[in-house]
PDB file of C-alpha atoms in Angstrom:
ATOM      1  CA  UNK T  13       0.000   0.000   0.000  1.00  0.00           C
ATOM      2  CA  UNK T  14       1.287   3.433  -0.853  1.00  0.00           C
ATOM      3  CA  UNK T  15       1.559   6.075   1.882  1.00  0.00           C
ATOM      4  CA  UNK T  16      -1.033   8.178   0.106  1.00  0.00           C
ATOM      5  CA  UNK T  17      -3.600   5.426   0.574  1.00  0.00           C
ATOM      6  CA  UNK T  18      -2.939   5.144   4.253  1.00  0.00           C
ATOM      7  CA  UNK T  19      -3.397   8.857   4.694  1.00  0.00           C
ATOM      8  CA  UNK T  20      -6.653   8.925   2.808  1.00  0.00           C
ATOM      9  CA  UNK T  21      -8.555   8.083   5.998  1.00  0.00           C
ATOM     10  CA  UNK T  22      -7.355  11.161   7.853  1.00  0.00           C
ATOM     11  CA  UNK T  23     -10.323  13.036   9.237  1.00  0.00           C
ATOM     12  CA  UNK T  24      -9.805  16.750   9.490  1.00  0.00           C
ATOM     13  CA  UNK T  25     -12.595  17.574  11.935  1.00  0.00           C
ATOM     14  CA  UNK T  26     -12.500  16.064  15.400  1.00  0.00           C
ATOM     15  CA  UNK T  27     -14.075  12.632  14.931  1.00  0.00           C
ATOM     16  CA  UNK T  28     -16.407  11.021  17.398  1.00  0.00           C
ATOM     17  CA  UNK T  29     -15.219   7.972  19.272  1.00  0.00           C
ATOM     18  CA  UNK T  30     -17.286   5.660  17.067  1.00  0.00           C
ATOM     19  CA  UNK T  31     -15.899   7.227  13.904  1.00  0.00           C
ATOM     20  CA  UNK T  32     -12.402   6.983  15.245  1.00  0.00           C
ATOM     21  CA  UNK T  33     -12.839   3.325  16.189  1.00  0.00           C
ATOM     22  CA  UNK T  34     -14.245   2.560  12.760  1.00  0.00           C
ATOM     23  CA  UNK T  35     -11.378   4.311  10.974  1.00  0.00           C
ATOM     24  CA  UNK T  36      -8.802   2.679  13.227  1.00  0.00           C
ATOM     25  CA  UNK T  37     -10.309  -0.751  12.588  1.00  0.00           C
ATOM     26  CA  UNK T  38      -9.925  -0.139   8.862  1.00  0.00           C
ATOM     27  CA  UNK T  39      -6.303   0.833   9.389  1.00  0.00           C
ATOM     28  CA  UNK T  40      -5.646  -2.133  11.657  1.00  0.00           C
ATOM     29  CA  UNK T  41      -6.867  -4.496   8.936  1.00  0.00           C
ATOM     30  CA  UNK T  42      -4.411  -2.867   6.545  1.00  0.00           C
ATOM     31  CA  UNK T  43      -1.540  -3.324   8.985  1.00  0.00           C
ATOM     32  CA  UNK T  44       0.234  -6.633   8.744  1.00  0.00           C
ATOM     33  CA  UNK T  45       3.594  -8.297   8.207  1.00  0.00           C
ATOM     34  CA  UNK T  46       5.655  -5.997   5.985  1.00  0.00           C
ATOM     35  CA  UNK T  47       2.635  -3.693   5.595  1.00  0.00           C
ATOM     36  CA  UNK T  48       3.314  -0.869   8.038  1.00  0.00           C
ATOM     37  CA  UNK T  49       2.306   2.117   5.898  1.00  0.00           C
ATOM     38  CA  UNK T  50      -0.998   2.467   7.701  1.00  0.00           C
ATOM     39  CA  UNK T  51       0.914   3.586  10.800  1.00  0.00           C
ATOM     40  CA  UNK T  52       0.741   7.112   9.346  1.00  0.00           C
ATOM     41  CA  UNK T  53      -3.045   6.992   9.446  1.00  0.00           C
ATOM     42  CA  UNK T  54      -3.021   5.700  13.023  1.00  0.00           C
ATOM     43  CA  UNK T  55      -0.737   8.570  13.945  1.00  0.00           C
ATOM     44  CA  UNK T  56      -3.049  11.144  12.370  1.00  0.00           C
ATOM     45  CA  UNK T  57      -6.064   9.752  14.150  1.00  0.00           C
ATOM     46  CA  UNK T  58      -4.860   9.375  17.688  1.00  0.00           C
ATOM     47  CA  UNK T  59      -1.213  10.329  18.290  1.00  0.00           C
ATOM     48  CA  UNK T  60      -2.182  13.645  19.873  1.00  0.00           C
ATOM     49  CA  UNK T  61      -4.531  11.963  22.334  1.00  0.00           C
ATOM     50  CA  UNK T  62      -1.992   9.282  23.204  1.00  0.00           C
ATOM     51  CA  UNK T  63       0.713  11.901  23.700  1.00  0.00           C
ATOM     52  CA  UNK T  64      -1.590  14.044  25.823  1.00  0.00           C
ATOM     53  CA  UNK T  65      -2.502  11.118  28.046  1.00  0.00           C
ATOM     54  CA  UNK T  66       1.152  10.185  28.485  1.00  0.00           C
ATOM     55  CA  UNK T  67       2.053  13.822  29.167  1.00  0.00           C
ATOM     56  CA  UNK T  68      -0.638  14.283  31.783  1.00  0.00           C
ATOM     57  CA  UNK T  69       0.244  10.978  33.405  1.00  0.00           C
ATOM     58  CA  UNK T  70       4.012  11.549  33.522  1.00  0.00           C
ATOM     59  CA  UNK T  71       4.161  15.342  33.718  1.00  0.00           C
ATOM     60  CA  UNK T  72       7.219  15.347  31.478  1.00  0.00           C
ATOM     61  CA  UNK T  73       7.550  16.061  27.774  1.00  0.00           C
ATOM     62  CA  UNK T  74      10.490  13.703  27.375  1.00  0.00           C
ATOM     63  CA  UNK T  75       8.709  10.868  29.160  1.00  0.00           C
ATOM     64  CA  UNK T  76       5.583  11.405  27.081  1.00  0.00           C
ATOM     65  CA  UNK T  77       7.604  11.195  23.874  1.00  0.00           C
ATOM     66  CA  UNK T  78       9.295   8.026  25.134  1.00  0.00           C
ATOM     67  CA  UNK T  79       5.918   6.523  25.949  1.00  0.00           C
ATOM     68  CA  UNK T  80       4.546   7.453  22.531  1.00  0.00           C
ATOM     69  CA  UNK T  81       7.593   5.897  20.888  1.00  0.00           C
ATOM     70  CA  UNK T  82       7.031   2.704  22.842  1.00  0.00           C
ATOM     71  CA  UNK T  83       3.338   2.602  21.886  1.00  0.00           C
ATOM     72  CA  UNK T  84       4.036   2.845  18.173  1.00  0.00           C
ATOM     73  CA  UNK T  85       6.905   0.372  18.417  1.00  0.00           C
ATOM     74  CA  UNK T  86       4.649  -2.160  20.124  1.00  0.00           C
ATOM     75  CA  UNK T  87       1.919  -1.484  17.575  1.00  0.00           C
ATOM     76  CA  UNK T  88       4.323  -2.025  14.674  1.00  0.00           C
ATOM     77  CA  UNK T  89       5.634  -5.244  16.225  1.00  0.00           C
ATOM     78  CA  UNK T  90       2.107  -6.508  16.801  1.00  0.00           C
ATOM     79  CA  UNK T  91       1.259  -5.694  13.188  1.00  0.00           C
ATOM     80  CA  UNK T  92       4.407  -7.428  11.984  1.00  0.00           C
ATOM     81  CA  UNK T  93       3.335 -10.562  13.830  1.00  0.00           C
ATOM     82  CA  UNK T  94      -0.234 -10.251  12.538  1.00  0.00           C
ATOM     83  CA  UNK T  95      -1.776  -9.900  15.978  1.00  0.00           C
ATOM     84  CA  UNK T  96      -4.039  -6.913  15.417  1.00  0.00           C
ATOM     85  CA  UNK T  97      -6.897  -8.881  13.904  1.00  0.00           C
ATOM     86  CA  UNK T  98      -8.500  -9.636  17.250  1.00  0.00           C
ATOM     87  CA  UNK T  99      -8.641  -6.007  18.419  1.00  0.00           C
ATOM     88  CA  UNK T 100     -12.281  -4.879  18.523  1.00  0.00           C
ATOM     89  CA  UNK T 101     -11.919  -1.406  20.093  1.00  0.00           C
ATOM     90  CA  UNK T 102      -8.663  -0.055  18.718  1.00  0.00           C
ATOM     91  CA  UNK T 103      -8.846   3.409  20.259  1.00  0.00           C
ATOM     92  CA  UNK T 104      -9.328   2.025  23.755  1.00  0.00           C
ATOM     93  CA  UNK T 105      -6.608  -0.532  22.989  1.00  0.00           C
ATOM     94  CA  UNK T 106      -4.147   2.231  22.089  1.00  0.00           C
ATOM     95  CA  UNK T 107      -5.117   4.408  25.049  1.00  0.00           C
ATOM     96  CA  UNK T 108      -4.641   1.457  27.393  1.00  0.00           C
ATOM     97  CA  UNK T 109      -1.233   0.827  25.889  1.00  0.00           C
ATOM     98  CA  UNK T 110      -0.267   4.491  26.231  1.00  0.00           C
ATOM     99  CA  UNK T 111      -1.418   4.576  29.830  1.00  0.00           C
ATOM    100  CA  UNK T 112       0.491   1.453  30.858  1.00  0.00           C
ATOM    101  CA  UNK T 113       3.573   2.583  28.977  1.00  0.00           C
ATOM    102  CA  UNK T 114       3.451   5.994  30.646  1.00  0.00           C
ATOM    103  CA  UNK T 115       3.300   4.296  34.043  1.00  0.00           C
ATOM    104  CA  UNK T 116       6.303   2.152  33.112  1.00  0.00           C
ATOM    105  CA  UNK T 117       8.278   5.201  32.003  1.00  0.00           C
ATOM    106  CA  UNK T 118       7.331   7.041  35.173  1.00  0.00           C
ATOM    107  CA  UNK T 119       8.438   4.127  37.370  1.00  0.00           C
ATOM    108  CA  UNK T 120      11.695   3.885  35.481  1.00  0.00           C
ATOM    109  CA  UNK T 121      12.333   7.596  35.936  1.00  0.00           C
ATOM    110  CA  UNK T 122      11.550   7.451  39.651  1.00  0.00           C
ATOM    111  CA  UNK T 123      13.811   4.450  40.013  1.00  0.00           C
ATOM    112  CA  UNK T 124      16.682   6.457  38.593  1.00  0.00           C
ATOM    113  CA  UNK T 125      15.806   9.537  40.693  1.00  0.00           C
ATOM    114  CA  UNK T 126      15.897  11.880  37.734  1.00  0.00           C
ATOM    115  CA  UNK T 127      12.451  13.387  38.121  1.00  0.00           C
ATOM    116  CA  UNK T 128      13.823  16.765  39.142  1.00  0.00           C
ATOM    117  CA  UNK T 129      16.004  17.230  36.089  1.00  0.00           C
ATOM    118  CA  UNK T 130      13.259  18.666  33.939  1.00  0.00           C
ATOM    119  CA  UNK T 131      11.060  21.636  34.540  1.00  0.00           C
ATOM    120  CA  UNK T 132       7.358  20.931  34.860  1.00  0.00           C
ATOM    121  CA  UNK T 133       5.918  20.469  31.390  1.00  0.00           C
ATOM    122  CA  UNK T 134       3.144  22.599  29.977  1.00  0.00           C
ATOM    123  CA  UNK T 135       0.096  20.373  30.240  1.00  0.00           C
ATOM    124  CA  UNK T 136      -2.227  22.742  28.392  1.00  0.00           C
ATOM    125  CA  UNK T 137      -1.895  25.350  25.690  1.00  0.00           C
ATOM    126  CA  UNK T 138      -4.037  28.459  25.273  1.00  0.00           C
ATOM    127  CA  UNK T 139      -6.613  28.511  22.523  1.00  0.00           C
ATOM    128  CA  UNK T 140      -5.765  32.174  21.896  1.00  0.00           C
ATOM    129  CA  UNK T 141      -2.680  34.230  22.711  1.00  0.00           C
ATOM    130  CA  UNK T 142      -4.483  36.375  25.262  1.00  0.00           C
ATOM    131  CA  UNK T 143      -4.906  33.342  27.480  1.00  0.00           C
ATOM    132  CA  UNK T 144      -1.226  32.396  27.577  1.00  0.00           C
ATOM    133  CA  UNK T 145      -0.667  33.448  31.166  1.00  0.00           C
ATOM    134  CA  UNK T 146      -3.822  31.719  32.346  1.00  0.00           C
ATOM    135  CA  UNK T 147      -2.842  28.527  30.562  1.00  0.00           C
ATOM    136  CA  UNK T 148       0.611  28.583  32.133  1.00  0.00           C
ATOM    137  CA  UNK T 149      -0.923  29.104  35.555  1.00  0.00           C
ATOM    138  CA  UNK T 150      -3.396  26.264  34.977  1.00  0.00           C
ATOM    139  CA  UNK T 151      -0.506  24.007  33.960  1.00  0.00           C
ATOM    140  CA  UNK T 152       1.260  24.761  37.221  1.00  0.00           C
ATOM    141  CA  UNK T 153      -1.908  24.032  39.163  1.00  0.00           C
ATOM    142  CA  UNK T 154      -2.435  20.761  37.305  1.00  0.00           C
ATOM    143  CA  UNK T 155       1.014  19.531  38.268  1.00  0.00           C
ATOM    144  CA  UNK T 156      -0.123  19.639  41.895  1.00  0.00           C
ATOM    145  CA  UNK T 157      -2.762  16.990  41.233  1.00  0.00           C
ATOM    146  CA  UNK T 158      -2.074  13.293  41.602  1.00  0.00           C
ATOM    147  CA  UNK T 159      -0.937  11.628  38.368  1.00  0.00           C
ATOM    148  CA  UNK T 160      -3.836   9.179  38.345  1.00  0.00           C
ATOM    149  CA  UNK T 161      -6.320  12.018  38.834  1.00  0.00           C
ATOM    150  CA  UNK T 162      -4.730  13.994  36.013  1.00  0.00           C
ATOM    151  CA  UNK T 163      -5.087  11.034  33.638  1.00  0.00           C
ATOM    152  CA  UNK T 164      -8.789  10.726  34.457  1.00  0.00           C
ATOM    153  CA  UNK T 165      -9.349  14.456  33.960  1.00  0.00           C
ATOM    154  CA  UNK T 166      -7.560  14.359  30.627  1.00  0.00           C
ATOM    155  CA  UNK T 167      -9.510  11.371  29.313  1.00  0.00           C
ATOM    156  CA  UNK T 168     -12.786  12.865  30.498  1.00  0.00           C
ATOM    157  CA  UNK T 169     -12.432  16.499  29.494  1.00  0.00           C
ATOM    158  CA  UNK T 170     -10.143  16.400  26.470  1.00  0.00           C
ATOM    159  CA  UNK T 171     -10.622  12.962  24.907  1.00  0.00           C
ATOM    160  CA  UNK T 172     -14.311  12.842  25.788  1.00  0.00           C
ATOM    161  CA  UNK T 173     -14.508   9.319  27.199  1.00  0.00           C
ATOM    162  CA  UNK T 174     -17.249   8.202  29.544  1.00  0.00           C
ATOM    163  CA  UNK T 175     -16.288   7.141  33.049  1.00  0.00           C
ATOM    164  CA  UNK T 176     -16.919   3.538  32.054  1.00  0.00           C
ATOM    165  CA  UNK T 177     -14.512   3.848  29.136  1.00  0.00           C
ATOM    166  CA  UNK T 178     -11.973   5.576  31.376  1.00  0.00           C
ATOM    167  CA  UNK T 179     -12.262   2.698  33.816  1.00  0.00           C
ATOM    168  CA  UNK T 180     -11.573   0.291  30.974  1.00  0.00           C
ATOM    169  CA  UNK T 181      -8.530   2.227  29.836  1.00  0.00           C
ATOM    170  CA  UNK T 182      -7.033   2.678  33.300  1.00  0.00           C
ATOM    171  CA  UNK T 183      -8.105  -0.649  34.753  1.00  0.00           C
ATOM    172  CA  UNK T 184     -10.187   0.863  37.534  1.00  0.00           C
ATOM    173  CA  UNK T 185     -13.901   0.649  38.412  1.00  0.00           C
ATOM    174  CA  UNK T 186     -16.266   3.161  36.852  1.00  0.00           C
ATOM    175  CA  UNK T 187     -17.097   4.772  40.189  1.00  0.00           C
ATOM    176  CA  UNK T 188     -13.420   5.166  40.993  1.00  0.00           C
ATOM    177  CA  UNK T 189     -12.917   7.015  37.727  1.00  0.00           C
ATOM    178  CA  UNK T 190     -15.846   9.320  38.488  1.00  0.00           C
ATOM    179  CA  UNK T 191     -14.602   9.869  42.004  1.00  0.00           C
ATOM    180  CA  UNK T 192     -11.091  10.740  40.845  1.00  0.00           C
ATOM    181  CA  UNK T 193     -12.487  13.264  38.378  1.00  0.00           C
ATOM    182  CA  UNK T 194     -14.669  14.884  40.998  1.00  0.00           C
ATOM    183  CA  UNK T 195     -11.872  15.041  43.571  1.00  0.00           C
ATOM    184  CA  UNK T 196      -9.421  16.386  41.005  1.00  0.00           C
ATOM    185  CA  UNK T 197     -11.756  19.200  39.960  1.00  0.00           C
ATOM    186  CA  UNK T 198     -12.522  20.074  43.561  1.00  0.00           C
ATOM    187  CA  UNK T 199      -8.822  20.189  44.369  1.00  0.00           C
ATOM    188  CA  UNK T 200      -8.122  22.230  41.251  1.00  0.00           C
ATOM    189  CA  UNK T 201     -10.749  24.774  42.212  1.00  0.00           C
ATOM    190  CA  UNK T 202      -9.305  24.962  45.694  1.00  0.00           C
ATOM    191  CA  UNK T 203      -5.855  25.610  44.279  1.00  0.00           C
ATOM    192  CA  UNK T 204      -7.193  28.203  41.865  1.00  0.00           C
ATOM    193  CA  UNK T 205      -9.135  29.877  44.633  1.00  0.00           C
ATOM    194  CA  UNK T 206     -12.477  29.422  42.920  1.00  0.00           C
ATOM    195  CA  UNK T 207     -15.388  29.053  45.307  1.00  0.00           C
ATOM    196  CA  UNK T 208     -18.735  27.791  44.179  1.00  0.00           C
TER     197      UNK T 208
ATOM    198  CA  UNK F  24     -13.290  18.504  22.868  1.00  0.00           C
ATOM    199  CA  UNK F  25     -13.741  19.682  26.420  1.00  0.00           C
ATOM    200  CA  UNK F  26     -16.510  18.233  28.513  1.00  0.00           C
ATOM    201  CA  UNK F  27     -18.279  20.701  30.820  1.00  0.00           C
ATOM    202  CA  UNK F  28     -17.213  20.116  34.386  1.00  0.00           C
ATOM    203  CA  UNK F  29     -20.456  21.255  35.970  1.00  0.00           C
ATOM    204  CA  UNK F  30     -23.515  23.166  34.936  1.00  0.00           C
ATOM    205  CA  UNK F  31     -23.097  25.702  37.738  1.00  0.00           C
ATOM    206  CA  UNK F  32     -19.348  26.178  37.952  1.00  0.00           C
ATOM    207  CA  UNK F  33     -16.976  27.645  35.359  1.00  0.00           C
ATOM    208  CA  UNK F  34     -15.104  25.139  33.256  1.00  0.00           C
ATOM    209  CA  UNK F  35     -11.374  25.486  34.010  1.00  0.00           C
ATOM    210  CA  UNK F  36     -10.535  23.919  30.657  1.00  0.00           C
ATOM    211  CA  UNK F  37     -12.750  26.090  28.489  1.00  0.00           C
ATOM    212  CA  UNK F  38      -9.952  28.327  27.198  1.00  0.00           C
ATOM    213  CA  UNK F  39      -7.188  25.755  26.874  1.00  0.00           C
ATOM    214  CA  UNK F  40      -6.368  22.751  24.746  1.00  0.00           C
ATOM    215  CA  UNK F  41      -3.969  19.839  25.094  1.00  0.00           C
ATOM    216  CA  UNK F  42      -0.398  20.479  23.974  1.00  0.00           C
ATOM    217  CA  UNK F  43       0.496  19.771  20.384  1.00  0.00           C
ATOM    218  CA  UNK F  44       3.226  17.438  19.238  1.00  0.00           C
ATOM    219  CA  UNK F  45       6.520  18.993  18.326  1.00  0.00           C
ATOM    220  CA  UNK F  46       7.655  19.098  14.723  1.00  0.00           C
ATOM    221  CA  UNK F  47       9.642  16.122  13.535  1.00  0.00           C
ATOM    222  CA  UNK F  48       8.353  13.804  16.224  1.00  0.00           C
ATOM    223  CA  UNK F  49       6.102  11.976  13.796  1.00  0.00           C
ATOM    224  CA  UNK F  50       8.871  11.043  11.363  1.00  0.00           C
ATOM    225  CA  UNK F  51      11.217  10.110  14.191  1.00  0.00           C
ATOM    226  CA  UNK F  52       8.781   7.853  16.042  1.00  0.00           C
ATOM    227  CA  UNK F  53       7.294   6.136  12.993  1.00  0.00           C
ATOM    228  CA  UNK F  54      10.714   5.477  11.468  1.00  0.00           C
ATOM    229  CA  UNK F  55      12.018   3.938  14.688  1.00  0.00           C
ATOM    230  CA  UNK F  56       8.852   1.863  15.073  1.00  0.00           C
ATOM    231  CA  UNK F  57       9.156   0.462  11.552  1.00  0.00           C
ATOM    232  CA  UNK F  58      12.828  -0.360  12.017  1.00  0.00           C
ATOM    233  CA  UNK F  59      12.148  -2.051  15.366  1.00  0.00           C
ATOM    234  CA  UNK F  60       9.311  -4.103  13.884  1.00  0.00           C
ATOM    235  CA  UNK F  61      11.375  -5.291  10.947  1.00  0.00           C
ATOM    236  CA  UNK F  62      14.417  -6.051  13.065  1.00  0.00           C
ATOM    237  CA  UNK F  63      12.606  -8.104  15.657  1.00  0.00           C
ATOM    238  CA  UNK F  64      13.680 -11.763  15.808  1.00  0.00           C
ATOM    239  CA  UNK F  65      11.689 -14.179  13.725  1.00  0.00           C
ATOM    240  CA  UNK F  66       9.424 -16.476  15.634  1.00  0.00           C
ATOM    241  CA  UNK F  67      10.579 -20.038  15.102  1.00  0.00           C
ATOM    242  CA  UNK F  68       7.930 -21.805  17.105  1.00  0.00           C
ATOM    243  CA  UNK F  69       4.606 -20.971  15.500  1.00  0.00           C
ATOM    244  CA  UNK F  70       2.776 -23.949  16.923  1.00  0.00           C
ATOM    245  CA  UNK F  71       0.192 -21.906  18.798  1.00  0.00           C
ATOM    246  CA  UNK F  72      -0.355 -19.413  15.994  1.00  0.00           C
ATOM    247  CA  UNK F  73      -1.463 -21.923  13.357  1.00  0.00           C
ATOM    248  CA  UNK F  74      -4.856 -23.600  13.469  1.00  0.00           C
ATOM    249  CA  UNK F  75      -3.603 -26.545  11.432  1.00  0.00           C
ATOM    250  CA  UNK F  76      -0.695 -27.139  13.796  1.00  0.00           C
ATOM    251  CA  UNK F  77      -2.945 -26.824  16.834  1.00  0.00           C
ATOM    252  CA  UNK F  78      -5.334 -29.368  15.314  1.00  0.00           C
ATOM    253  CA  UNK F  79      -2.467 -31.716  14.496  1.00  0.00           C
ATOM    254  CA  UNK F  80      -1.171 -31.423  18.041  1.00  0.00           C
ATOM    255  CA  UNK F  81      -4.592 -32.194  19.515  1.00  0.00           C
ATOM    256  CA  UNK F  82      -5.061 -35.145  17.134  1.00  0.00           C
ATOM    257  CA  UNK F  83      -1.681 -36.553  18.161  1.00  0.00           C
ATOM    258  CA  UNK F  84      -2.573 -36.364  21.834  1.00  0.00           C
ATOM    259  CA  UNK F  85      -5.933 -38.060  21.229  1.00  0.00           C
ATOM    260  CA  UNK F  86      -4.266 -40.769  19.147  1.00  0.00           C
ATOM    261  CA  UNK F  87      -1.700 -41.484  21.853  1.00  0.00           C
ATOM    262  CA  UNK F  88      -4.416 -41.673  24.477  1.00  0.00           C
ATOM    263  CA  UNK F  89      -6.386 -44.073  22.301  1.00  0.00           C
ATOM    264  CA  UNK F  90      -3.384 -46.309  21.742  1.00  0.00           C
ATOM    265  CA  UNK F  91      -2.653 -46.318  25.443  1.00  0.00           C
ATOM    266  CA  UNK F  92      -6.245 -47.298  26.287  1.00  0.00           C
ATOM    267  CA  UNK F  93      -6.281 -49.987  23.610  1.00  0.00           C
ATOM    268  CA  UNK F  94      -2.963 -51.570  24.552  1.00  0.00           C
ATOM    269  CA  UNK F  95      -2.967 -51.219  28.302  1.00  0.00           C
ATOM    270  CA  UNK F  96      -4.371 -54.299  30.165  1.00  0.00           C
ATOM    271  CA  UNK F  97      -7.453 -54.006  32.341  1.00  0.00           C
ATOM    272  CA  UNK F  98      -7.093 -54.447  36.146  1.00  0.00           C
ATOM    273  CA  UNK F  99      -8.668 -57.918  35.940  1.00  0.00           C
ATOM    274  CA  UNK F 100      -6.158 -58.951  33.332  1.00  0.00           C
ATOM    275  CA  UNK F 101      -3.341 -57.581  35.429  1.00  0.00           C
ATOM    276  CA  UNK F 102      -4.447 -59.568  38.469  1.00  0.00           C
ATOM    277  CA  UNK F 103      -4.784 -62.696  36.434  1.00  0.00           C
ATOM    278  CA  UNK F 104      -1.376 -62.289  34.874  1.00  0.00           C
ATOM    279  CA  UNK F 105       0.210 -61.722  38.275  1.00  0.00           C
ATOM    280  CA  UNK F 106      -1.432 -64.827  39.664  1.00  0.00           C
ATOM    281  CA  UNK F 107      -0.167 -66.819  36.749  1.00  0.00           C
ATOM    282  CA  UNK F 108       3.315 -65.439  36.708  1.00  0.00           C
ATOM    283  CA  UNK F 109       4.008 -65.429  40.483  1.00  0.00           C
ATOM    284  CA  UNK F 110       5.679 -68.700  41.595  1.00  0.00           C
ATOM    285  CA  UNK F 111       3.906 -70.651  44.368  1.00  0.00           C
ATOM    286  CA  UNK F 112       6.335 -69.734  47.099  1.00  0.00           C
ATOM    287  CA  UNK F 113       4.051 -68.444  49.792  1.00  0.00           C
ATOM    288  CA  UNK F 114       2.608 -71.675  51.165  1.00  0.00           C
ATOM    289  CA  UNK F 115       5.849 -73.731  51.372  1.00  0.00           C
ATOM    290  CA  UNK F 116       7.681 -70.778  52.817  1.00  0.00           C
ATOM    291  CA  UNK F 117       5.081 -70.435  55.518  1.00  0.00           C
ATOM    292  CA  UNK F 118       5.243 -74.159  56.243  1.00  0.00           C
ATOM    293  CA  UNK F 119       9.016 -73.941  56.605  1.00  0.00           C
ATOM    294  CA  UNK F 120       8.651 -71.077  59.025  1.00  0.00           C
ATOM    295  CA  UNK F 121       6.217 -72.846  61.387  1.00  0.00           C
ATOM    296  CA  UNK F 122       8.848 -75.009  63.220  1.00  0.00           C
ATOM    297  CA  UNK F 123      10.916 -71.926  63.818  1.00  0.00           C
ATOM    298  CA  UNK F 124       7.942 -70.136  65.327  1.00  0.00           C
ATOM    299  CA  UNK F 125       7.193 -73.120  67.520  1.00  0.00           C
ATOM    300  CA  UNK F 126      10.722 -73.148  68.909  1.00  0.00           C
ATOM    301  CA  UNK F 127      11.162 -69.469  69.537  1.00  0.00           C
ATOM    302  CA  UNK F 128       7.785 -68.020  70.374  1.00  0.00           C
ATOM    303  CA  UNK F 129       7.301 -66.686  73.891  1.00  0.00           C
ATOM    304  CA  UNK F 130       4.430 -68.345  75.644  1.00  0.00           C
ATOM    305  CA  UNK F 131       3.302 -66.966  78.985  1.00  0.00           C
ATOM    306  CA  UNK F 132       3.397 -69.618  81.659  1.00  0.00           C
ATOM    307  CA  UNK F 133       0.256 -70.022  83.774  1.00  0.00           C
ATOM    308  CA  UNK F 134       2.227 -69.427  86.977  1.00  0.00           C
ATOM    309  CA  UNK F 135       3.836 -66.224  85.842  1.00  0.00           C
ATOM    310  CA  UNK F 136       3.551 -63.123  88.043  1.00  0.00           C
ATOM    311  CA  UNK F 137       2.568 -59.975  86.349  1.00  0.00           C
ATOM    312  CA  UNK F 138       4.981 -57.186  87.300  1.00  0.00           C
ATOM    313  CA  UNK F 139       3.162 -54.411  85.611  1.00  0.00           C
ATOM    314  CA  UNK F 140       3.971 -52.344  82.596  1.00  0.00           C
ATOM    315  CA  UNK F 141       2.103 -50.350  80.120  1.00  0.00           C
ATOM    316  CA  UNK F 142       0.067 -51.334  77.192  1.00  0.00           C
ATOM    317  CA  UNK F 143       2.528 -49.455  75.082  1.00  0.00           C
ATOM    318  CA  UNK F 144       5.559 -51.532  75.954  1.00  0.00           C
ATOM    319  CA  UNK F 145       3.752 -54.681  76.975  1.00  0.00           C
ATOM    320  CA  UNK F 146       3.853 -56.307  80.367  1.00  0.00           C
ATOM    321  CA  UNK F 147       6.910 -57.938  81.922  1.00  0.00           C
ATOM    322  CA  UNK F 148       6.368 -61.296  83.467  1.00  0.00           C
ATOM    323  CA  UNK F 149       8.678 -63.520  85.489  1.00  0.00           C
ATOM    324  CA  UNK F 150       7.945 -67.140  86.027  1.00  0.00           C
ATOM    325  CA  UNK F 151       9.617 -68.060  89.404  1.00  0.00           C
ATOM    326  CA  UNK F 152       9.187 -71.773  88.785  1.00  0.00           C
ATOM    327  CA  UNK F 153      10.871 -71.964  85.459  1.00  0.00           C
TER     328      UNK F 153
END
């Protein structure tokens, strides 16, 4: 398959989860031994979400890039061995892989005591230039949340998953996911000094 | 795609978006992934990845079990064979042992005095008239 074919599936507008799963399933069927061109399409569809999840989970740009590298390496190896045919929900499959990889990277970094080498990463960007300072402040506030809470908030408010889907991705019960989101937002409002 | 946090409270994520990927990351990651996938060691043992091989393996196991059931003797046959093959040594050997038992067995004399003892170690008796 030529690269142009694999990129033909790219959806310019933000796709719904069902659309994204459907497109990813099509790409997964195209992936196989010595047929890795469809990786470009997978990247276009979900690399930003996978990177964001890894970034919010690890709090480090370098770690998030390492996690994303590991996700695509595992995906390519699985495709090379022809093991993607059984995947039914590819987006959740990739998010789960990104989440577990981010945790592995985080553990590795903590084991080597190098977590203080990098400045806190920017977890959000402003939608317009006037909001740059607010976005930077929000990023600093977000770094004060627990990593597991940050991952739930990201999946809920930026990826748009339901709490049940978040539970599936993170391997936690649905109510735990909802509880983490609620506690994270309450804590964030406390930090920001917002009173309801 | 930001979900509203609450209907009454302001959404802290309304004016922000997740960070974008840096330039060049796509080419770097995809190239490394492709190289890693193509350089991974070839799987030699594909037994559990092939339906035909799995079926052949199961058929072999069933065949071996069948052969074992067909060839192995039944318990009745085993008993019969043992009875036939074991030489008749038990009765004569017992008969030869009887004189020895008669000579060396301890028989309590009727006049013996019981000195006590426990059931564990047996009683000690002395016959003063022997």
